[in-house]
Amino acid sequence: ILNVEQSPQSLHVQEGDSTNFTCSFPSSNFYALHWYRWETAKSPEALFVMTLNGDEKKKGRISATLNTKEGYSYLYIKGSQPEDSATYLCAPTDNYGQNFVFGPGTRLSVLP
Amino acid sequence: DTAVSQTPKYLVTQMGNDKSIKCEQNLGHDTMYWYKQDSKKFLKIMFSYNNKELIINETVPNRFSPKSPDKAHLNLHINSLELGDSAVYFCASSQPSGGQVQETQYFGPGTRLLVL
């Protein structure tokens, strides 16, 4: 998996707004899709890992869905808070976790 | 307890020098990685290494070499540092899942390298 795209590149929302962004990847040889949250001046932290088409994961106000047939995943944040401001990275893997490639990220800024 | 640690946190050095960045993980993981955060803030894999196999990103100059004294450590050695090597370098570790999806990577805090 070489070509991972995320959109939008950056996003500004008001506190309380809900938002979502997209990760696109080649659907062939897909094995798993990881989402990471990366705050400025910190290290990336894992949010979710999904494998099956139609998978949906939820962690508090953040949820993610996966479509392996068409090669995309959505990340949703409900009621955004300033502490949600971060870069959200997706990373598809193939061949049982090899070729772990990060997307360019979506940079989210939540304005109070 | 810090799961993945890196030292130093900051490194400022002159062009042409040789330097090392150390990484240690106390998670008992078998696989460790080095990433470079490039000028566009993208996270690019440099190496992945376990006790069986070293996988090198072919775009990484051979001035960069990983050294693993044991399973818990993967140090990054850089020879003849160049200005373009200035970046943030992240170490990470994961546990191969043997077919189950538990490949989540745990990252160190990063080392900010500045080459003058």
PDB file of C-alpha atoms in Angstrom:
ATOM      1  CA  ILE A   1       0.000   0.000   0.000  1.00  0.00           C
ATOM      2  CA  LEU A   2       1.776   3.092  -1.208  1.00  0.00           C
ATOM      3  CA  ASN A   3      -0.810   5.727  -1.985  1.00  0.00           C
ATOM      4  CA  VAL A   4      -2.732   6.933   1.046  1.00  0.00           C
ATOM      5  CA  GLU A   5      -4.740  10.125   0.827  1.00  0.00           C
ATOM      6  CA  GLN A   6      -6.512  12.085   3.508  1.00  0.00           C
ATOM      7  CA  SER A   7      -8.908  14.942   3.071  1.00  0.00           C
ATOM      8  CA  PRO A   8      -9.243  17.682   3.873  1.00  0.00           C
ATOM      9  CA  GLN A   9      -5.636  18.600   4.558  1.00  0.00           C
ATOM     10  CA  SER A  10      -6.765  20.961   7.314  1.00  0.00           C
ATOM     11  CA  LEU A  11     -10.010  21.861   8.960  1.00  0.00           C
ATOM     12  CA  HIS A  12     -11.169  24.613  11.300  1.00  0.00           C
ATOM     13  CA  VAL A  13     -14.387  24.135  13.247  1.00  0.00           C
ATOM     14  CA  GLN A  14     -16.111  25.871  16.111  1.00  0.00           C
ATOM     15  CA  GLU A  15     -16.372  24.257  19.518  1.00  0.00           C
ATOM     16  CA  GLY A  16     -19.489  22.105  19.578  1.00  0.00           C
ATOM     17  CA  ASP A  17     -19.539  21.424  15.840  1.00  0.00           C
ATOM     18  CA  SER A  18     -19.418  17.883  14.578  1.00  0.00           C
ATOM     19  CA  THR A  19     -16.973  17.079  11.826  1.00  0.00           C
ATOM     20  CA  ASN A  20     -15.627  14.246   9.732  1.00  0.00           C
ATOM     21  CA  PHE A  21     -12.737  13.547   7.413  1.00  0.00           C
ATOM     22  CA  THR A  22     -11.662  10.860   5.004  1.00  0.00           C
ATOM     23  CA  CYS A  23      -8.842   8.408   4.473  1.00  0.00           C
ATOM     24  CA  SER A  24      -8.551   6.794   1.031  1.00  0.00           C
ATOM     25  CA  PHE A  25      -6.330   3.822   0.203  1.00  0.00           C
ATOM     26  CA  PRO A  26      -5.968   1.130  -2.449  1.00  0.00           C
ATOM     27  CA  SER A  27      -8.435  -1.653  -1.661  1.00  0.00           C
ATOM     28  CA  SER A  28      -6.256  -4.453  -3.023  1.00  0.00           C
ATOM     29  CA  ASN A  29      -4.186  -6.436  -0.479  1.00  0.00           C
ATOM     30  CA  PHE A  30      -5.854  -4.569   2.352  1.00  0.00           C
ATOM     31  CA  TYR A  31      -5.404  -6.035   5.825  1.00  0.00           C
ATOM     32  CA  ALA A  32      -6.101  -3.386   8.444  1.00  0.00           C
ATOM     33  CA  LEU A  33      -6.641   0.341   8.868  1.00  0.00           C
ATOM     34  CA  HIS A  34      -5.306   2.284  11.827  1.00  0.00           C
ATOM     35  CA  TRP A  35      -6.223   5.773  12.969  1.00  0.00           C
ATOM     36  CA  TYR A  36      -3.841   7.820  15.081  1.00  0.00           C
ATOM     37  CA  ARG A  37      -4.204  11.131  16.834  1.00  0.00           C
ATOM     38  CA  TRP A  38      -1.114  13.346  16.832  1.00  0.00           C
ATOM     39  CA  GLU A  39      -1.039  16.456  18.986  1.00  0.00           C
ATOM     40  CA  THR A  40       1.541  19.124  18.280  1.00  0.00           C
ATOM     41  CA  ALA A  41       4.866  18.479  20.037  1.00  0.00           C
ATOM     42  CA  LYS A  42       3.726  15.032  21.155  1.00  0.00           C
ATOM     43  CA  SER A  43       3.904  11.571  19.637  1.00  0.00           C
ATOM     44  CA  PRO A  44       1.128   9.834  17.671  1.00  0.00           C
ATOM     45  CA  GLU A  45      -1.342   7.876  19.766  1.00  0.00           C
ATOM     46  CA  ALA A  46      -3.464   5.013  18.475  1.00  0.00           C
ATOM     47  CA  LEU A  47      -7.212   5.544  18.260  1.00  0.00           C
ATOM     48  CA  PHE A  48      -8.620   2.578  16.341  1.00  0.00           C
ATOM     49  CA  VAL A  49      -7.703  -0.399  14.269  1.00  0.00           C
ATOM     50  CA  MET A  50     -10.280  -1.900  11.907  1.00  0.00           C
ATOM     51  CA  THR A  51     -10.147  -4.851   9.570  1.00  0.00           C
ATOM     52  CA  LEU A  52     -13.569  -5.827   8.280  1.00  0.00           C
ATOM     53  CA  ASN A  53     -15.658  -4.096   5.679  1.00  0.00           C
ATOM     54  CA  GLY A  54     -18.400  -2.232   7.510  1.00  0.00           C
ATOM     55  CA  ASP A  55     -16.460  -2.105  10.780  1.00  0.00           C
ATOM     56  CA  GLU A  56     -17.359   0.766  13.032  1.00  0.00           C
ATOM     57  CA  LYS A  57     -15.396   1.724  16.128  1.00  0.00           C
ATOM     58  CA  LYS A  58     -16.196   4.322  18.764  1.00  0.00           C
ATOM     59  CA  LYS A  59     -14.185   5.965  21.517  1.00  0.00           C
ATOM     60  CA  GLY A  60     -16.070   8.663  23.365  1.00  0.00           C
ATOM     61  CA  ARG A  61     -17.058  11.341  20.884  1.00  0.00           C
ATOM     62  CA  ILE A  62     -14.851   9.915  18.141  1.00  0.00           C
ATOM     63  CA  SER A  63     -15.949   7.152  15.810  1.00  0.00           C
ATOM     64  CA  ALA A  64     -14.673   5.612  12.595  1.00  0.00           C
ATOM     65  CA  THR A  65     -16.100   3.512   9.780  1.00  0.00           C
ATOM     66  CA  LEU A  66     -14.393   1.343   7.194  1.00  0.00           C
ATOM     67  CA  ASN A  67     -15.214   0.438   3.599  1.00  0.00           C
ATOM     68  CA  THR A  68     -12.603  -1.994   2.325  1.00  0.00           C
ATOM     69  CA  LYS A  69     -14.295  -2.598  -1.022  1.00  0.00           C
ATOM     70  CA  GLU A  70     -14.042   0.992  -2.129  1.00  0.00           C
ATOM     71  CA  GLY A  71     -10.967   1.787  -0.047  1.00  0.00           C
ATOM     72  CA  TYR A  72     -11.945   4.491   2.395  1.00  0.00           C
ATOM     73  CA  SER A  73     -12.480   5.185   6.063  1.00  0.00           C
ATOM     74  CA  TYR A  74     -14.256   8.077   7.748  1.00  0.00           C
ATOM     75  CA  LEU A  75     -13.395   9.549  11.121  1.00  0.00           C
ATOM     76  CA  TYR A  76     -16.180  11.425  12.891  1.00  0.00           C
ATOM     77  CA  ILE A  77     -15.921  13.748  15.867  1.00  0.00           C
ATOM     78  CA  LYS A  78     -19.164  14.702  17.572  1.00  0.00           C
ATOM     79  CA  GLY A  79     -19.346  17.990  19.455  1.00  0.00           C
ATOM     80  CA  SER A  80     -15.721  19.003  18.836  1.00  0.00           C
ATOM     81  CA  GLN A  81     -13.766  20.408  21.760  1.00  0.00           C
ATOM     82  CA  PRO A  82     -10.550  22.466  21.709  1.00  0.00           C
ATOM     83  CA  GLU A  83      -8.662  19.463  23.099  1.00  0.00           C
ATOM     84  CA  ASP A  84      -9.579  17.562  19.924  1.00  0.00           C
ATOM     85  CA  SER A  85      -7.231  19.860  17.993  1.00  0.00           C
ATOM     86  CA  ALA A  86      -4.593  17.590  16.509  1.00  0.00           C
ATOM     87  CA  THR A  87      -3.502  15.945  13.295  1.00  0.00           C
ATOM     88  CA  TYR A  88      -5.392  12.746  12.583  1.00  0.00           C
ATOM     89  CA  LEU A  89      -3.397  10.146  10.691  1.00  0.00           C
ATOM     90  CA  CYS A  90      -4.648   7.020   9.025  1.00  0.00           C
ATOM     91  CA  ALA A  91      -2.364   4.104   8.251  1.00  0.00           C
ATOM     92  CA  PRO A  92      -3.497   1.143   6.161  1.00  0.00           C
ATOM     93  CA  THR A  93      -1.455  -2.034   6.332  1.00  0.00           C
ATOM     94  CA  ASP A  94      -1.231  -5.098   4.178  1.00  0.00           C
ATOM     95  CA  ASN A  95       0.404  -8.515   4.484  1.00  0.00           C
ATOM     96  CA  TYR A  96      -0.277  -8.926   8.182  1.00  0.00           C
ATOM     97  CA  GLY A  97       0.959  -5.552   9.316  1.00  0.00           C
ATOM     98  CA  GLN A  98       3.901  -5.011   7.036  1.00  0.00           C
ATOM     99  CA  ASN A  99       4.165  -1.932   4.856  1.00  0.00           C
ATOM    100  CA  PHE A 100       2.711   0.350   7.498  1.00  0.00           C
ATOM    101  CA  VAL A 101       2.241   3.644   5.630  1.00  0.00           C
ATOM    102  CA  PHE A 102       0.895   6.791   7.203  1.00  0.00           C
ATOM    103  CA  GLY A 103      -1.318   9.163   5.288  1.00  0.00           C
ATOM    104  CA  PRO A 104      -0.439  12.877   5.209  1.00  0.00           C
ATOM    105  CA  GLY A 105      -2.953  13.605   7.962  1.00  0.00           C
ATOM    106  CA  THR A 106      -5.866  15.963   8.496  1.00  0.00           C
ATOM    107  CA  ARG A 107      -5.002  18.855  10.758  1.00  0.00           C
ATOM    108  CA  LEU A 108      -8.018  19.772  12.887  1.00  0.00           C
ATOM    109  CA  SER A 109      -8.272  23.039  14.788  1.00  0.00           C
ATOM    110  CA  VAL A 110     -11.231  23.498  17.106  1.00  0.00           C
ATOM    111  CA  LEU A 111     -11.832  27.119  17.956  1.00  0.00           C
ATOM    112  CA  PRO A 112     -13.363  27.993  21.343  1.00  0.00           C
TER     113      PRO A 112
ATOM    114  CA  ASP B   1       6.452   4.319  33.248  1.00  0.00           C
ATOM    115  CA  THR B   2       7.372   5.464  29.762  1.00  0.00           C
ATOM    116  CA  ALA B   3       6.598   2.734  27.236  1.00  0.00           C
ATOM    117  CA  VAL B   4       8.859   3.987  24.452  1.00  0.00           C
ATOM    118  CA  SER B   5      11.615   6.423  25.307  1.00  0.00           C
ATOM    119  CA  GLN B   6      14.107   8.275  23.158  1.00  0.00           C
ATOM    120  CA  THR B   7      17.280  10.138  24.025  1.00  0.00           C
ATOM    121  CA  PRO B   8      18.195  12.822  23.538  1.00  0.00           C
ATOM    122  CA  LYS B   9      15.040  14.863  23.165  1.00  0.00           C
ATOM    123  CA  TYR B  10      16.958  17.610  21.381  1.00  0.00           C
ATOM    124  CA  LEU B  11      20.193  17.318  19.427  1.00  0.00           C
ATOM    125  CA  VAL B  12      22.041  20.222  17.868  1.00  0.00           C
ATOM    126  CA  THR B  13      25.198  19.376  15.970  1.00  0.00           C
ATOM    127  CA  GLN B  14      27.498  20.485  13.203  1.00  0.00           C
ATOM    128  CA  MET B  15      27.370  19.277   9.640  1.00  0.00           C
ATOM    129  CA  GLY B  16      29.695  16.340   9.053  1.00  0.00           C
ATOM    130  CA  ASN B  17      29.459  14.949  12.575  1.00  0.00           C
ATOM    131  CA  ASP B  18      28.338  11.426  13.454  1.00  0.00           C
ATOM    132  CA  LYS B  19      25.555  11.088  15.999  1.00  0.00           C
ATOM    133  CA  SER B  20      23.291   8.466  17.517  1.00  0.00           C
ATOM    134  CA  ILE B  21      19.752   8.589  18.831  1.00  0.00           C
ATOM    135  CA  LYS B  22      18.744   5.929  21.307  1.00  0.00           C
ATOM    136  CA  CYS B  23      15.381   4.232  21.619  1.00  0.00           C
ATOM    137  CA  GLU B  24      14.193   1.854  24.289  1.00  0.00           C
ATOM    138  CA  GLN B  25      10.838   0.138  24.751  1.00  0.00           C
ATOM    139  CA  ASN B  26       9.673  -1.684  27.858  1.00  0.00           C
ATOM    140  CA  LEU B  27       6.602  -3.220  26.254  1.00  0.00           C
ATOM    141  CA  GLY B  28       8.211  -6.521  25.350  1.00  0.00           C
ATOM    142  CA  HIS B  29       7.531  -5.870  21.670  1.00  0.00           C
ATOM    143  CA  ASP B  30       9.420  -7.724  18.987  1.00  0.00           C
ATOM    144  CA  THR B  31       9.372  -5.059  16.293  1.00  0.00           C
ATOM    145  CA  MET B  32      10.755  -1.539  16.408  1.00  0.00           C
ATOM    146  CA  TYR B  33      10.699   1.281  13.886  1.00  0.00           C
ATOM    147  CA  TRP B  34      12.268   4.591  13.047  1.00  0.00           C
ATOM    148  CA  TYR B  35      10.287   7.344  11.386  1.00  0.00           C
ATOM    149  CA  LYS B  36      11.293  10.753  10.118  1.00  0.00           C
ATOM    150  CA  GLN B  37       8.900  13.669  10.207  1.00  0.00           C
ATOM    151  CA  ASP B  38       9.793  15.487   7.042  1.00  0.00           C
ATOM    152  CA  SER B  39       9.639  19.167   6.216  1.00  0.00           C
ATOM    153  CA  LYS B  40       5.976  18.857   5.261  1.00  0.00           C
ATOM    154  CA  LYS B  41       5.251  17.268   8.648  1.00  0.00           C
ATOM    155  CA  PHE B  42       4.613  13.885   7.034  1.00  0.00           C
ATOM    156  CA  LEU B  43       5.624  10.770   8.935  1.00  0.00           C
ATOM    157  CA  LYS B  44       7.854   8.563   6.793  1.00  0.00           C
ATOM    158  CA  ILE B  45       9.069   5.087   7.716  1.00  0.00           C
ATOM    159  CA  MET B  46      12.849   4.684   7.691  1.00  0.00           C
ATOM    160  CA  PHE B  47      13.379   1.218   9.144  1.00  0.00           C
ATOM    161  CA  SER B  48      11.475  -1.589  10.733  1.00  0.00           C
ATOM    162  CA  TYR B  49      13.399  -4.230  12.628  1.00  0.00           C
ATOM    163  CA  ASN B  50      12.770  -7.353  14.609  1.00  0.00           C
ATOM    164  CA  ASN B  51      15.099 -10.121  15.649  1.00  0.00           C
ATOM    165  CA  LYS B  52      14.644 -11.730  12.279  1.00  0.00           C
ATOM    166  CA  GLU B  53      14.535  -9.047   9.690  1.00  0.00           C
ATOM    167  CA  LEU B  54      15.610  -5.515   8.937  1.00  0.00           C
ATOM    168  CA  ILE B  55      13.426  -3.743   6.413  1.00  0.00           C
ATOM    169  CA  ILE B  56      14.921  -0.593   5.012  1.00  0.00           C
ATOM    170  CA  ASN B  57      13.058   2.102   3.157  1.00  0.00           C
ATOM    171  CA  GLU B  58      15.098   2.333  -0.019  1.00  0.00           C
ATOM    172  CA  THR B  59      14.921   6.121   0.022  1.00  0.00           C
ATOM    173  CA  VAL B  60      16.939   6.295   3.250  1.00  0.00           C
ATOM    174  CA  PRO B  61      20.594   7.233   2.658  1.00  0.00           C
ATOM    175  CA  ASN B  62      23.097   4.637   3.786  1.00  0.00           C
ATOM    176  CA  ARG B  63      24.519   7.211   6.195  1.00  0.00           C
ATOM    177  CA  PHE B  64      21.635   6.130   8.419  1.00  0.00           C
ATOM    178  CA  SER B  65      21.953   2.773  10.125  1.00  0.00           C
ATOM    179  CA  PRO B  66      19.903   1.102  12.846  1.00  0.00           C
ATOM    180  CA  LYS B  67      21.715  -0.768  15.583  1.00  0.00           C
ATOM    181  CA  SER B  68      19.943  -3.130  17.930  1.00  0.00           C
ATOM    182  CA  PRO B  69      21.963  -4.384  20.930  1.00  0.00           C
ATOM    183  CA  ASP B  70      18.921  -6.309  22.152  1.00  0.00           C
ATOM    184  CA  LYS B  71      15.209  -6.660  21.553  1.00  0.00           C
ATOM    185  CA  ALA B  72      14.306  -3.662  23.706  1.00  0.00           C
ATOM    186  CA  HIS B  73      16.600  -1.201  21.938  1.00  0.00           C
ATOM    187  CA  LEU B  74      16.898   0.156  18.436  1.00  0.00           C
ATOM    188  CA  ASN B  75      19.339   3.001  18.087  1.00  0.00           C
ATOM    189  CA  LEU B  76      19.683   5.180  15.027  1.00  0.00           C
ATOM    190  CA  HIS B  77      23.203   6.064  13.974  1.00  0.00           C
ATOM    191  CA  ILE B  78      23.804   8.815  11.465  1.00  0.00           C
ATOM    192  CA  ASN B  79      27.158   9.387   9.772  1.00  0.00           C
ATOM    193  CA  SER B  80      28.328  12.599   8.144  1.00  0.00           C
ATOM    194  CA  LEU B  81      25.304  14.633   9.089  1.00  0.00           C
ATOM    195  CA  GLU B  82      23.904  16.980   6.462  1.00  0.00           C
ATOM    196  CA  LEU B  83      21.733  20.056   6.765  1.00  0.00           C
ATOM    197  CA  GLY B  84      18.817  18.160   5.247  1.00  0.00           C
ATOM    198  CA  ASP B  85      18.897  15.640   8.065  1.00  0.00           C
ATOM    199  CA  SER B  86      17.367  18.234  10.369  1.00  0.00           C
ATOM    200  CA  ALA B  87      13.991  16.828  11.346  1.00  0.00           C
ATOM    201  CA  VAL B  88      12.111  15.136  14.148  1.00  0.00           C
ATOM    202  CA  TYR B  89      12.823  11.417  14.410  1.00  0.00           C
ATOM    203  CA  PHE B  90      10.328   9.097  16.066  1.00  0.00           C
ATOM    204  CA  CYS B  91      10.917   5.617  17.338  1.00  0.00           C
ATOM    205  CA  ALA B  92       8.011   3.172  17.666  1.00  0.00           C
ATOM    206  CA  SER B  93       7.395  -0.425  18.597  1.00  0.00           C
ATOM    207  CA  SER B  94       4.705  -3.010  17.991  1.00  0.00           C
ATOM    208  CA  GLN B  95       4.051  -6.644  18.646  1.00  0.00           C
ATOM    209  CA  PRO B  96       3.645  -8.878  15.577  1.00  0.00           C
ATOM    210  CA  SER B  97       0.224 -10.376  15.829  1.00  0.00           C
ATOM    211  CA  GLY B  98       0.666 -13.783  14.213  1.00  0.00           C
ATOM    212  CA  GLY B  99      -2.459 -13.249  12.165  1.00  0.00           C
ATOM    213  CA  GLN B 100      -4.483 -11.285  14.696  1.00  0.00           C
ATOM    214  CA  VAL B 101      -4.678  -7.568  14.187  1.00  0.00           C
ATOM    215  CA  GLN B 102      -2.787  -6.125  17.091  1.00  0.00           C
ATOM    216  CA  GLU B 103      -0.207  -4.184  15.157  1.00  0.00           C
ATOM    217  CA  THR B 104      -0.801  -0.870  16.889  1.00  0.00           C
ATOM    218  CA  GLN B 105       2.409   1.081  17.123  1.00  0.00           C
ATOM    219  CA  TYR B 106       3.485   2.892  20.244  1.00  0.00           C
ATOM    220  CA  PHE B 107       5.585   5.956  19.621  1.00  0.00           C
ATOM    221  CA  GLY B 108       8.373   7.590  21.512  1.00  0.00           C
ATOM    222  CA  PRO B 109       8.324  11.340  22.207  1.00  0.00           C
ATOM    223  CA  GLY B 110      10.561  12.187  19.271  1.00  0.00           C
ATOM    224  CA  THR B 111      14.072  13.577  18.940  1.00  0.00           C
ATOM    225  CA  ARG B 112      14.452  16.997  17.387  1.00  0.00           C
ATOM    226  CA  LEU B 113      17.664  17.052  15.382  1.00  0.00           C
ATOM    227  CA  LEU B 114      19.101  20.313  14.124  1.00  0.00           C
ATOM    228  CA  VAL B 115      22.161  20.218  11.906  1.00  0.00           C
ATOM    229  CA  LEU B 116      24.016  23.525  11.595  1.00  0.00           C
TER     230      LEU B 116
END
